[in-house]
PDB file of C-alpha atoms in Angstrom:
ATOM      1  CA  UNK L  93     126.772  47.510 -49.572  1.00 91.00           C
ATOM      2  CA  UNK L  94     127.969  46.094 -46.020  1.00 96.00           C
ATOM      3  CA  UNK L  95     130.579  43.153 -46.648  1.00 97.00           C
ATOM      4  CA  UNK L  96     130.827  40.377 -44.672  1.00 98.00           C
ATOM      5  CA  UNK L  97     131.728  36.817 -44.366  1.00 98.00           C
ATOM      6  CA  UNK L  98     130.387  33.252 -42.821  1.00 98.00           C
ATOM      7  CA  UNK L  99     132.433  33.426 -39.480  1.00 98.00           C
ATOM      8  CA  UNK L 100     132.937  29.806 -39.178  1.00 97.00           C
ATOM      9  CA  UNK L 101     135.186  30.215 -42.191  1.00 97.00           C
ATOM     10  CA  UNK L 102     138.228  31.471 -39.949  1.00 97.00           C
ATOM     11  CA  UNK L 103     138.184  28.290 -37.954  1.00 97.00           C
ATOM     12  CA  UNK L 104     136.235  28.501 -34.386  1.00 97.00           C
ATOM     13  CA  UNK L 105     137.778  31.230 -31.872  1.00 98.00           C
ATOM     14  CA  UNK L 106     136.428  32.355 -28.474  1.00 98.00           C
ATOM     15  CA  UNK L 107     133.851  35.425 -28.796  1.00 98.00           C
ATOM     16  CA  UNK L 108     136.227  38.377 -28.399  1.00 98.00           C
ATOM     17  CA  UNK L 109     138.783  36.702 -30.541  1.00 98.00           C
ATOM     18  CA  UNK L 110     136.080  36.425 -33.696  1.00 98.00           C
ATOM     19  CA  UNK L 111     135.134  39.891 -33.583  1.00 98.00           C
ATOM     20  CA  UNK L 112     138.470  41.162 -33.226  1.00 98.00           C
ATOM     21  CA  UNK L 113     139.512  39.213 -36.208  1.00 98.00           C
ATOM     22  CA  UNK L 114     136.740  40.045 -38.741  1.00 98.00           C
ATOM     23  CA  UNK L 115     137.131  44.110 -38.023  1.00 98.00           C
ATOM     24  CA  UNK L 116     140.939  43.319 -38.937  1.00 97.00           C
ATOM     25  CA  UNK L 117     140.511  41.563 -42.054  1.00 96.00           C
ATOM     26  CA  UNK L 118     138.264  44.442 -43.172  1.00 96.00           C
ATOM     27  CA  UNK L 119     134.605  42.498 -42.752  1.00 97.00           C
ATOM     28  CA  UNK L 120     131.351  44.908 -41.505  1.00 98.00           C
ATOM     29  CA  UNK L 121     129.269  41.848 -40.867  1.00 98.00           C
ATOM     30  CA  UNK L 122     129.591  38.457 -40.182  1.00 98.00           C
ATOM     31  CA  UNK L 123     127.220  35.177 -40.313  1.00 98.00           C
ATOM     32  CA  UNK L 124     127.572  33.481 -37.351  1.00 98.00           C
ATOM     33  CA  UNK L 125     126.326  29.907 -36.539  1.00 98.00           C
ATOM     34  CA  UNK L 126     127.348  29.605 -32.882  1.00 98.00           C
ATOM     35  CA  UNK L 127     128.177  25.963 -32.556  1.00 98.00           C
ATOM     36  CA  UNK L 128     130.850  25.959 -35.733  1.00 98.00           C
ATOM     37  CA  UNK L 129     132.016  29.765 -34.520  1.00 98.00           C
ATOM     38  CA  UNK L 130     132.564  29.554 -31.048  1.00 98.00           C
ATOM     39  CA  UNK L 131     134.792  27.255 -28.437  1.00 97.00           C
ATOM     40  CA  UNK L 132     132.752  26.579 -25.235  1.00 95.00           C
ATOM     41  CA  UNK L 133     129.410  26.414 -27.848  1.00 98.00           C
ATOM     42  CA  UNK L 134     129.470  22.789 -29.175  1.00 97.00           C
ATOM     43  CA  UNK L 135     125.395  22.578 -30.036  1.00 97.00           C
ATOM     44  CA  UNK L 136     122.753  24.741 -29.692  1.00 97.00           C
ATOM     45  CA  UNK L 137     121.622  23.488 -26.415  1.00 97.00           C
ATOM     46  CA  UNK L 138     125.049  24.610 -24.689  1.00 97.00           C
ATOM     47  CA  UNK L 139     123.965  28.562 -25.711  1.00 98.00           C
ATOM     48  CA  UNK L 140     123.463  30.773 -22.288  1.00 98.00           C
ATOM     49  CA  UNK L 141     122.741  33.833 -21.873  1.00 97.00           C
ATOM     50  CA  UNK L 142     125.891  34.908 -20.739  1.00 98.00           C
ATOM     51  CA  UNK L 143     127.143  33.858 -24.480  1.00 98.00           C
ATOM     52  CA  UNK L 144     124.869  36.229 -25.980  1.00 98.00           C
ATOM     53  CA  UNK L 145     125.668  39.308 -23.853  1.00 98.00           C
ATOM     54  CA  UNK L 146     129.287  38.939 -24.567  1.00 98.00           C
ATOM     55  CA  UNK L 147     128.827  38.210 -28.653  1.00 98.00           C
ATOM     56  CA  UNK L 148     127.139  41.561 -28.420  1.00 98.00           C
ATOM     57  CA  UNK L 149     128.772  42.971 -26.982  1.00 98.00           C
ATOM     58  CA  UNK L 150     132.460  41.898 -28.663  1.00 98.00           C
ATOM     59  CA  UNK L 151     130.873  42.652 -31.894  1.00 98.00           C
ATOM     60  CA  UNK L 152     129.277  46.012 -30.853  1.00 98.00           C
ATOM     61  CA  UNK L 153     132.835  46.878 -30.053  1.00 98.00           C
ATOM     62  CA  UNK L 154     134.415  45.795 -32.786  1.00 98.00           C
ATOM     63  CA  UNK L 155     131.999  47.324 -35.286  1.00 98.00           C
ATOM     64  CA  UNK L 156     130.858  44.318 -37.463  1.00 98.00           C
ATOM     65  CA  UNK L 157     127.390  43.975 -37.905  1.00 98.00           C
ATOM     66  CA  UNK L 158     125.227  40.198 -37.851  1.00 98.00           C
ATOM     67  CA  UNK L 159     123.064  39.977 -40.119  1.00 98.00           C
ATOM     68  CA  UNK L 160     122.465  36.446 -40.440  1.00 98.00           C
ATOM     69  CA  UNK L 161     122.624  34.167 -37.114  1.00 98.00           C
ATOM     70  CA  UNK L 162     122.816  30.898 -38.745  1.00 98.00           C
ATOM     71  CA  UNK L 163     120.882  27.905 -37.483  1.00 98.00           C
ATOM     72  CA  UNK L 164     120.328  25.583 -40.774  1.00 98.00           C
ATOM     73  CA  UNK L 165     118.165  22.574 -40.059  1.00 98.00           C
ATOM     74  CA  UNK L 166     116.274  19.709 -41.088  1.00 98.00           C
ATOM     75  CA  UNK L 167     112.891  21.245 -41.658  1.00 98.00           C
ATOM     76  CA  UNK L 168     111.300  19.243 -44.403  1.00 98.00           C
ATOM     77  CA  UNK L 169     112.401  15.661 -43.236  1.00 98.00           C
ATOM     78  CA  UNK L 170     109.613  13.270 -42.930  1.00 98.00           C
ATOM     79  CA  UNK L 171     110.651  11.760 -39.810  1.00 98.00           C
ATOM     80  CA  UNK L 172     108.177  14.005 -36.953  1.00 98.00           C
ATOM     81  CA  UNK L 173     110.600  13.774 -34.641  1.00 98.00           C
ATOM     82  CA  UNK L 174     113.570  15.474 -36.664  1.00 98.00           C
ATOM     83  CA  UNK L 175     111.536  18.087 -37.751  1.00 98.00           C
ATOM     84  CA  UNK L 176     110.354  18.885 -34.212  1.00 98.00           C
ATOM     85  CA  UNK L 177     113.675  19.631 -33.303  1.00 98.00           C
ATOM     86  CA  UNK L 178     114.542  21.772 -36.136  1.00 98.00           C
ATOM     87  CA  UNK L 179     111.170  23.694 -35.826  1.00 98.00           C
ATOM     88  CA  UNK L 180     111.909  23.605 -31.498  1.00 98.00           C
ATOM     89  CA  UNK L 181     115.653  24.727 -32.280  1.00 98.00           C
ATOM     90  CA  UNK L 182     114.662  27.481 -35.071  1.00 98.00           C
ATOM     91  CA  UNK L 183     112.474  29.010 -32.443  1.00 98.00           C
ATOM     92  CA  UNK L 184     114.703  29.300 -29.654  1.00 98.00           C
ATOM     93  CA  UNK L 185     117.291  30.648 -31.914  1.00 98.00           C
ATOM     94  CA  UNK L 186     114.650  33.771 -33.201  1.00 98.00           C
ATOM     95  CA  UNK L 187     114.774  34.732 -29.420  1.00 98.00           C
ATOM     96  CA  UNK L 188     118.255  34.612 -29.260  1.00 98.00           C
ATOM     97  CA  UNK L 189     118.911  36.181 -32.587  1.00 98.00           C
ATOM     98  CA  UNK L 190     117.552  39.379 -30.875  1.00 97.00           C
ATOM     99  CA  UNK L 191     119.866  39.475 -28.134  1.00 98.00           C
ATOM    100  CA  UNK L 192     122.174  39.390 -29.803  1.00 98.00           C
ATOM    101  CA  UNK L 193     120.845  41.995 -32.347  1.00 97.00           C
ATOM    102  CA  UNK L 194     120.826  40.172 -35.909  1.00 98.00           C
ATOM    103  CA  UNK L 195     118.789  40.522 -38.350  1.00 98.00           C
ATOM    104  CA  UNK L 196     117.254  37.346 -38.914  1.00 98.00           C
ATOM    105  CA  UNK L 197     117.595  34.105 -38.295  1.00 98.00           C
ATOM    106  CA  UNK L 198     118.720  31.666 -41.190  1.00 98.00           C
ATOM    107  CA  UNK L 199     118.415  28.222 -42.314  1.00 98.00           C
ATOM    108  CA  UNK L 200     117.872  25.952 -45.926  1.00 98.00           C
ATOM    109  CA  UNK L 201     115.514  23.476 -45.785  1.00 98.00           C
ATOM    110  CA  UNK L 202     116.718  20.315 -45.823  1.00 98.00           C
ATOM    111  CA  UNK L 203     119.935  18.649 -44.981  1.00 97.00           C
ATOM    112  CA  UNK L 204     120.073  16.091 -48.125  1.00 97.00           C
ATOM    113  CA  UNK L 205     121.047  15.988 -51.794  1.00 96.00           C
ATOM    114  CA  UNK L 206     116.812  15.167 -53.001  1.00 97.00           C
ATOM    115  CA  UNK L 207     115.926  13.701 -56.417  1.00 96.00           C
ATOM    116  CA  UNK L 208     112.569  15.373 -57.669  1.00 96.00           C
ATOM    117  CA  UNK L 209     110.235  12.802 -55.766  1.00 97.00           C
ATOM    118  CA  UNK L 210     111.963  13.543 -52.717  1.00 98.00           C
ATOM    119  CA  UNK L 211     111.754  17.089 -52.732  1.00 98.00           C
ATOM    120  CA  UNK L 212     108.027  16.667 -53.861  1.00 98.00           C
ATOM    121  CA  UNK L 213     107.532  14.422 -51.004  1.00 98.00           C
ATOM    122  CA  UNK L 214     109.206  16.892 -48.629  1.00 98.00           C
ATOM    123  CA  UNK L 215     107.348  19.945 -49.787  1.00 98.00           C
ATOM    124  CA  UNK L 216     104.235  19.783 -47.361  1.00 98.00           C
ATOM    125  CA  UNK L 217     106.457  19.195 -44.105  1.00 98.00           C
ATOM    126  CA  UNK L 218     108.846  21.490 -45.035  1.00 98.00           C
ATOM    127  CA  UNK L 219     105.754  24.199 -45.520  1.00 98.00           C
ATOM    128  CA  UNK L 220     104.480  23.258 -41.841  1.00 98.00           C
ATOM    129  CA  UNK L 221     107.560  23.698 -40.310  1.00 98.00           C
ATOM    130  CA  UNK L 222     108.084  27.195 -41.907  1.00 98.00           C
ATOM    131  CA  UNK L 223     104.723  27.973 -41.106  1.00 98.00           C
ATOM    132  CA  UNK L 224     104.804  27.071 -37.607  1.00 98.00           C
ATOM    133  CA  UNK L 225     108.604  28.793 -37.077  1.00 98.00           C
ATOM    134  CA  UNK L 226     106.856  31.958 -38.618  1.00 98.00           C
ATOM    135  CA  UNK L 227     104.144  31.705 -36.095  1.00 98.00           C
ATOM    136  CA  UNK L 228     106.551  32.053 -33.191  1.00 98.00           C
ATOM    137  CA  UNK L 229     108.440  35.068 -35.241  1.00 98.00           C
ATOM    138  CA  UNK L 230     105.315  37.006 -35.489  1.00 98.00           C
ATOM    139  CA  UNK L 231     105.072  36.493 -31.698  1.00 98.00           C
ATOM    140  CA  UNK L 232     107.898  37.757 -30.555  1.00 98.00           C
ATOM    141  CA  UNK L 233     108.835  40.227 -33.620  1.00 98.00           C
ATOM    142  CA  UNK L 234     111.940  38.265 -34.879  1.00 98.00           C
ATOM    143  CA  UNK L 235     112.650  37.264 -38.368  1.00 98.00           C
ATOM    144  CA  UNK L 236     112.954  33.567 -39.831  1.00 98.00           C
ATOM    145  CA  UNK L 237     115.037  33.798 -43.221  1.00 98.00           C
ATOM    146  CA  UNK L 238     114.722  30.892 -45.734  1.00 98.00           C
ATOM    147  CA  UNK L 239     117.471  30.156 -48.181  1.00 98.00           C
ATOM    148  CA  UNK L 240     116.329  28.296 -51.575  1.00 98.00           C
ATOM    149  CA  UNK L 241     118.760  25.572 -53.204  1.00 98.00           C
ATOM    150  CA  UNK L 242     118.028  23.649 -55.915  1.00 97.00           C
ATOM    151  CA  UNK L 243     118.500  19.985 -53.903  1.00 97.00           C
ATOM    152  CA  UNK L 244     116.426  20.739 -51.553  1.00 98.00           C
ATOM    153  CA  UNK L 245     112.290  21.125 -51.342  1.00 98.00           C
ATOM    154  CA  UNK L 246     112.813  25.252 -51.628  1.00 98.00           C
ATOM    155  CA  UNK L 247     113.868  24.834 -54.737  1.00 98.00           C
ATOM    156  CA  UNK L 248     112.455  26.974 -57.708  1.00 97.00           C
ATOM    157  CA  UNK L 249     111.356  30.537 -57.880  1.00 97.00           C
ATOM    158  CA  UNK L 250     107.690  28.982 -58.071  1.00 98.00           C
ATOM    159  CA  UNK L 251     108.488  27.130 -54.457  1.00 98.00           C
ATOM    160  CA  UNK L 252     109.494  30.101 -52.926  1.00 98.00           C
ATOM    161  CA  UNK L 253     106.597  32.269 -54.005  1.00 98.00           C
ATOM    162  CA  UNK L 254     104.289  29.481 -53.011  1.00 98.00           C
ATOM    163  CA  UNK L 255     105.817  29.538 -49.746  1.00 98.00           C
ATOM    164  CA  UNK L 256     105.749  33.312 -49.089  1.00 97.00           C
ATOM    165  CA  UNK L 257     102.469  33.150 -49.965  1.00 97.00           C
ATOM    166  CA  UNK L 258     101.389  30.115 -47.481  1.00 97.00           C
ATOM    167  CA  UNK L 259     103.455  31.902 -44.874  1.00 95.00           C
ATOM    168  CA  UNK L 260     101.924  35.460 -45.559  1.00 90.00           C
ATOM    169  CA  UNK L 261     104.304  37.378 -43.450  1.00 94.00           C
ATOM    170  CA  UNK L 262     106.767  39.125 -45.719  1.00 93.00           C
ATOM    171  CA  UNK L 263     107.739  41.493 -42.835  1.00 96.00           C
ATOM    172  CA  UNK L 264     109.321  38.209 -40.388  1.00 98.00           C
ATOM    173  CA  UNK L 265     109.480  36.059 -43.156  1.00 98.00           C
ATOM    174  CA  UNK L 266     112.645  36.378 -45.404  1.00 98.00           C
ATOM    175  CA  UNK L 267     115.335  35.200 -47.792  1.00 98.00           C
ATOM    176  CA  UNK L 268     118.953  34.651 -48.286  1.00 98.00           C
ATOM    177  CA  UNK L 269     120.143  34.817 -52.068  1.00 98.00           C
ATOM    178  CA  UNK L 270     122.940  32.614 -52.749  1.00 98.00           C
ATOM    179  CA  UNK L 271     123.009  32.284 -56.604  1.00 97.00           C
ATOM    180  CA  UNK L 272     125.855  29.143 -56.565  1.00 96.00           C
ATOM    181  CA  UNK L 273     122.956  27.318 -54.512  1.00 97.00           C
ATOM    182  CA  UNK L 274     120.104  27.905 -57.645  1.00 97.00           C
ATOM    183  CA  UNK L 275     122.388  27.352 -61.004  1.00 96.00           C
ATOM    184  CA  UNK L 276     122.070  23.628 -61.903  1.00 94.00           C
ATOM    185  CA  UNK L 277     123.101  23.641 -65.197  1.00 93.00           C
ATOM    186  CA  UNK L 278     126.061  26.754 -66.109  1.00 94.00           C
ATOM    187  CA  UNK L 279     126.393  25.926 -69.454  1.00 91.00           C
ATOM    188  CA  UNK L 280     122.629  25.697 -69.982  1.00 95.00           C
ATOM    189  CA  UNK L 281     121.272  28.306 -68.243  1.00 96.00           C
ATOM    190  CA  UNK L 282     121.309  32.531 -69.289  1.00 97.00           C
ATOM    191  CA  UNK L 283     122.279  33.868 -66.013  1.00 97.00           C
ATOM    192  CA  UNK L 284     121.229  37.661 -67.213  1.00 96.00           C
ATOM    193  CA  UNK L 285     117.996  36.712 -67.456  1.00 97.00           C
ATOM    194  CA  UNK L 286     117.950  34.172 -64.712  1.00 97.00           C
ATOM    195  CA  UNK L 287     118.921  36.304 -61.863  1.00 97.00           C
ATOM    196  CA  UNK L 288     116.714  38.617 -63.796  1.00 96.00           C
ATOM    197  CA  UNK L 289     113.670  37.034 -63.034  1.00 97.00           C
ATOM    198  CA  UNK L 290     114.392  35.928 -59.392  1.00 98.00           C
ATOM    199  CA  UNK L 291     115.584  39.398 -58.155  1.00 97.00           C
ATOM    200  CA  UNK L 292     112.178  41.138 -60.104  1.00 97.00           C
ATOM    201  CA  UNK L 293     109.826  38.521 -58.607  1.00 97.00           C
ATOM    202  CA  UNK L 294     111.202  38.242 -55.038  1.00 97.00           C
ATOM    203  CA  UNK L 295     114.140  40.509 -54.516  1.00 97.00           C
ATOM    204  CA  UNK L 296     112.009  43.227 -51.742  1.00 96.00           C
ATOM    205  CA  UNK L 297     112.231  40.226 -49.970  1.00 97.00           C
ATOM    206  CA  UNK L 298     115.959  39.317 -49.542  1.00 98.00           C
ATOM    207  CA  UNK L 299     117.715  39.896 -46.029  1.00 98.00           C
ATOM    208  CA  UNK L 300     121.154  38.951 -47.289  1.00 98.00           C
ATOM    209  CA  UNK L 301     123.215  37.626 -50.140  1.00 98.00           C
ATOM    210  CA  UNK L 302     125.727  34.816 -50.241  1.00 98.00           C
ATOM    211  CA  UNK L 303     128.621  35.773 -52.551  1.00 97.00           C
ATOM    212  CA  UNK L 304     130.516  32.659 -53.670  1.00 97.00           C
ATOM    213  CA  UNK L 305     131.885  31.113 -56.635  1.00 97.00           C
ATOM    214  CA  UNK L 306     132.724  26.909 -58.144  1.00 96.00           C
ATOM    215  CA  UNK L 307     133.254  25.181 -60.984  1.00 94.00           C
ATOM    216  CA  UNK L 308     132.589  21.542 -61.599  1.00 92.00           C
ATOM    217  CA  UNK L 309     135.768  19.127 -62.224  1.00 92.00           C
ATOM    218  CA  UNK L 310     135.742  16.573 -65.178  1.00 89.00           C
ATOM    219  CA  UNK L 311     134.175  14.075 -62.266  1.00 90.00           C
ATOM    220  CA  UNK L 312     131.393  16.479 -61.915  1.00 88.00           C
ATOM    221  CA  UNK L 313     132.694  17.550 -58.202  1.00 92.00           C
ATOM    222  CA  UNK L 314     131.409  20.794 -56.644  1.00 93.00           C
ATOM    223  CA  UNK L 315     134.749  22.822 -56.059  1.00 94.00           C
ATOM    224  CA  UNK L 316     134.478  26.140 -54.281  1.00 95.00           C
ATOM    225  CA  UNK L 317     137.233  28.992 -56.231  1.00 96.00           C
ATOM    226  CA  UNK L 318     137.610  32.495 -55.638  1.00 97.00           C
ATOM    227  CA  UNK L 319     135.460  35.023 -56.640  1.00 96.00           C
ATOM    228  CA  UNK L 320     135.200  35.290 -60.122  1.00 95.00           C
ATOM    229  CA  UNK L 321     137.308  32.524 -61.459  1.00 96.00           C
ATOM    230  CA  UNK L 322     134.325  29.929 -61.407  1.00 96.00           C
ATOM    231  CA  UNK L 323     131.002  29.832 -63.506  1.00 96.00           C
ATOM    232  CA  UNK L 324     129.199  32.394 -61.567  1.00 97.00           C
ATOM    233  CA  UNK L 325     128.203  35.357 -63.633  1.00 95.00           C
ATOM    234  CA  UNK L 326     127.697  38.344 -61.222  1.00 94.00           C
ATOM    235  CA  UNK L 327     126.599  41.262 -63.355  1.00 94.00           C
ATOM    236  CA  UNK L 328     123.400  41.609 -63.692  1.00 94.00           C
ATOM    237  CA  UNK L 329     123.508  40.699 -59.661  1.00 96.00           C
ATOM    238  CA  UNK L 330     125.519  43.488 -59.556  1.00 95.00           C
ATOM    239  CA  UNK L 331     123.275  45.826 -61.329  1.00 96.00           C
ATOM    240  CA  UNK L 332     120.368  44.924 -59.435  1.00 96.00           C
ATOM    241  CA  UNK L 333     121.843  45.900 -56.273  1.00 96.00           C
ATOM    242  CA  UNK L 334     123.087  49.236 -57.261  1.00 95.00           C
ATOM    243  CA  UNK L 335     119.886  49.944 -58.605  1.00 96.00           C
ATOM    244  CA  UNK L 336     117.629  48.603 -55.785  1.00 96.00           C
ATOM    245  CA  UNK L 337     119.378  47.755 -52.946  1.00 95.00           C
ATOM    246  CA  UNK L 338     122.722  49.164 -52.383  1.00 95.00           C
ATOM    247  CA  UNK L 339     122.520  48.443 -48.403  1.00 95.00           C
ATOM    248  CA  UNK L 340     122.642  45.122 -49.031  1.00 97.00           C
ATOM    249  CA  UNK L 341     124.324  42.504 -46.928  1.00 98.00           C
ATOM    250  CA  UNK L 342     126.932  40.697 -48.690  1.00 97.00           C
ATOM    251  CA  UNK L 343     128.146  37.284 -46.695  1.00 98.00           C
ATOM    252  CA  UNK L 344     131.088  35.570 -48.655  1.00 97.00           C
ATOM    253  CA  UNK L 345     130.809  31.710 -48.009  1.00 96.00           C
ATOM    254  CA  UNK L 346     133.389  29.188 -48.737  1.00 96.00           C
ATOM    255  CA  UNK L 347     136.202  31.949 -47.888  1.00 94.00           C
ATOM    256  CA  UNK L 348     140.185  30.661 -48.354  1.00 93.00           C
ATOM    257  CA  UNK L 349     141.036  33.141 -45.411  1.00 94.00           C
ATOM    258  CA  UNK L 350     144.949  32.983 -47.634  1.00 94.00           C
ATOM    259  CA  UNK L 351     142.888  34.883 -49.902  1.00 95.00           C
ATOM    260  CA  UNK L 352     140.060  36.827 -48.679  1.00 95.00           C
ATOM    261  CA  UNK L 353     141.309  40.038 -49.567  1.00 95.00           C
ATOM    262  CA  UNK L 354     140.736  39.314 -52.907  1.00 96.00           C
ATOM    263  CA  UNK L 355     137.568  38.341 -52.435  1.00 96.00           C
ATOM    264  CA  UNK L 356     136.670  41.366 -50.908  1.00 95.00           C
ATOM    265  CA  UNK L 357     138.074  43.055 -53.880  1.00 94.00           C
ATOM    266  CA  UNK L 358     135.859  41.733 -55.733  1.00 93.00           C
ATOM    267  CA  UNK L 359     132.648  42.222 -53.744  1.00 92.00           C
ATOM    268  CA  UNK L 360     133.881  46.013 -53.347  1.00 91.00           C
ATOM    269  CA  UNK L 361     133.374  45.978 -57.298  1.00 86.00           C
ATOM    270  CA  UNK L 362     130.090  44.506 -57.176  1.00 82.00           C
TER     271      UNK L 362
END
């Protein structure tokens, strides 16, 4: 498995810098969304082409890998003209993704916390967009990569498979895994048979895994924690990817860079 980390979690450097900075702390791939990552990159629209040819070629030198570049946007919003950007954005970013050799290109669908009607409501506009982003991937032989969460119209196993299925590209259509982003309900839900049925049903599909870990507080707050001291239960993840997929990218989010190293302790046992 190649380790890595979401850049933007060391602060934002200049390109060289970065690159330098994840082969030192031991990472062999990185997530990079350019605008958090990068100074001189402040939104999407400021990328040039002279940006791409040096992340390249920093990284190239530096030996980490990018697997993910991120661009996460708004793609199941009702409002036309907030999709249209996100679906304009996502498409630029496919051709830049290649430059700059990643893998795929990745984004969730949706920006807001939804309540069930919502993400109903969402669903069809959030299909289009995919659809159309998937269009333009096909074209130019990139790869989109959705990421399902459980507030957001992706939200379910059944949503995703409906999806991939609409989309009917599994070759430049793909996933990122991130289990903290589809457990609800810890204390309710068997997470052996859980990630069970996700990784059987749609795991030839998955581009990348997000490793991170939380626990609720007694207010019911998200709070990130290291690796293995929150409610995620990473075995039978674990298993899976020894058994299935042991080139798998693994992209630690919501990294304490005071204690990375034992987070990649912990994704070297995994």
């Amino acid at each position: 498995m190649k380790l890595g980390v979401r850049a933007h979690d060391y602060g934002k450097m200049e390109i060289e810098k970065m690159a330098e900075t994840l082969h030192r702390e031991g990472y062999a791939a990185a997530q990079l969304a350019l605008p958090k990552v990068f100074t001189g990159i402040e939104r999407y629209e400021d990328i040039t082409g002279k940006h791409l040819e040096r992340i390249r070629k920093a990284f190239e030198e530096w030996k980490v890998e990018i697997p993910v570049f991120g661009c996460y946007m708004d793609l199941g919003n009702p409002d036309a003209e907030i999709r249209g950007y996100a679906v304009k954005t996502l498409k630029k970013c496919l051709a830049y993704s290649k430059e700059v050799g990643a893998k795929v290109v990745g984004t969730e669908t949706a920006y807001p916390h939804l309540g069930r009607e919502e993400k109903a409501a969402w669903y069809p506009y959030m299909l289009d967009s995919i659809q159309r982003v998937v269009e333009e991937a096909v074209r130019i032989d990139a790869k989109l990569a959705i990421e399902p969460v459980y507030w957001h119209p992706l939200e379910s196993l059944e949503a995703v498979k409906d999806v991939m299925e609409k989309a009917g590209d599994k070759e430049h259509l793909r996933l990122i895994f991130d289990a903290s982003n589809l457990l609800e309900n810890p204390d309710e839900t068997d997470q052996k048979a859980y990630w069970g049925e996700w990784l059987q049903t749609v795991g030839e599909s998955i581009e990348a895994m997000h490793i991170k870990d939380f626990y609720f507080d007694e207010n019911g707050r998200y709070c990130p924690t290291l690796l293995g001291k929150g409610v995620i239960r990473y075995e039978a993840v674990s298993e899976w990817l020894h058994k299935n997929r042991p080139d798998m990218y693994l992209l630690r989010e919501e990294m304490n860079p005071e204690t990375a190293q034992e987070d990649l302790d912990f994704m070297r046992k995994l």
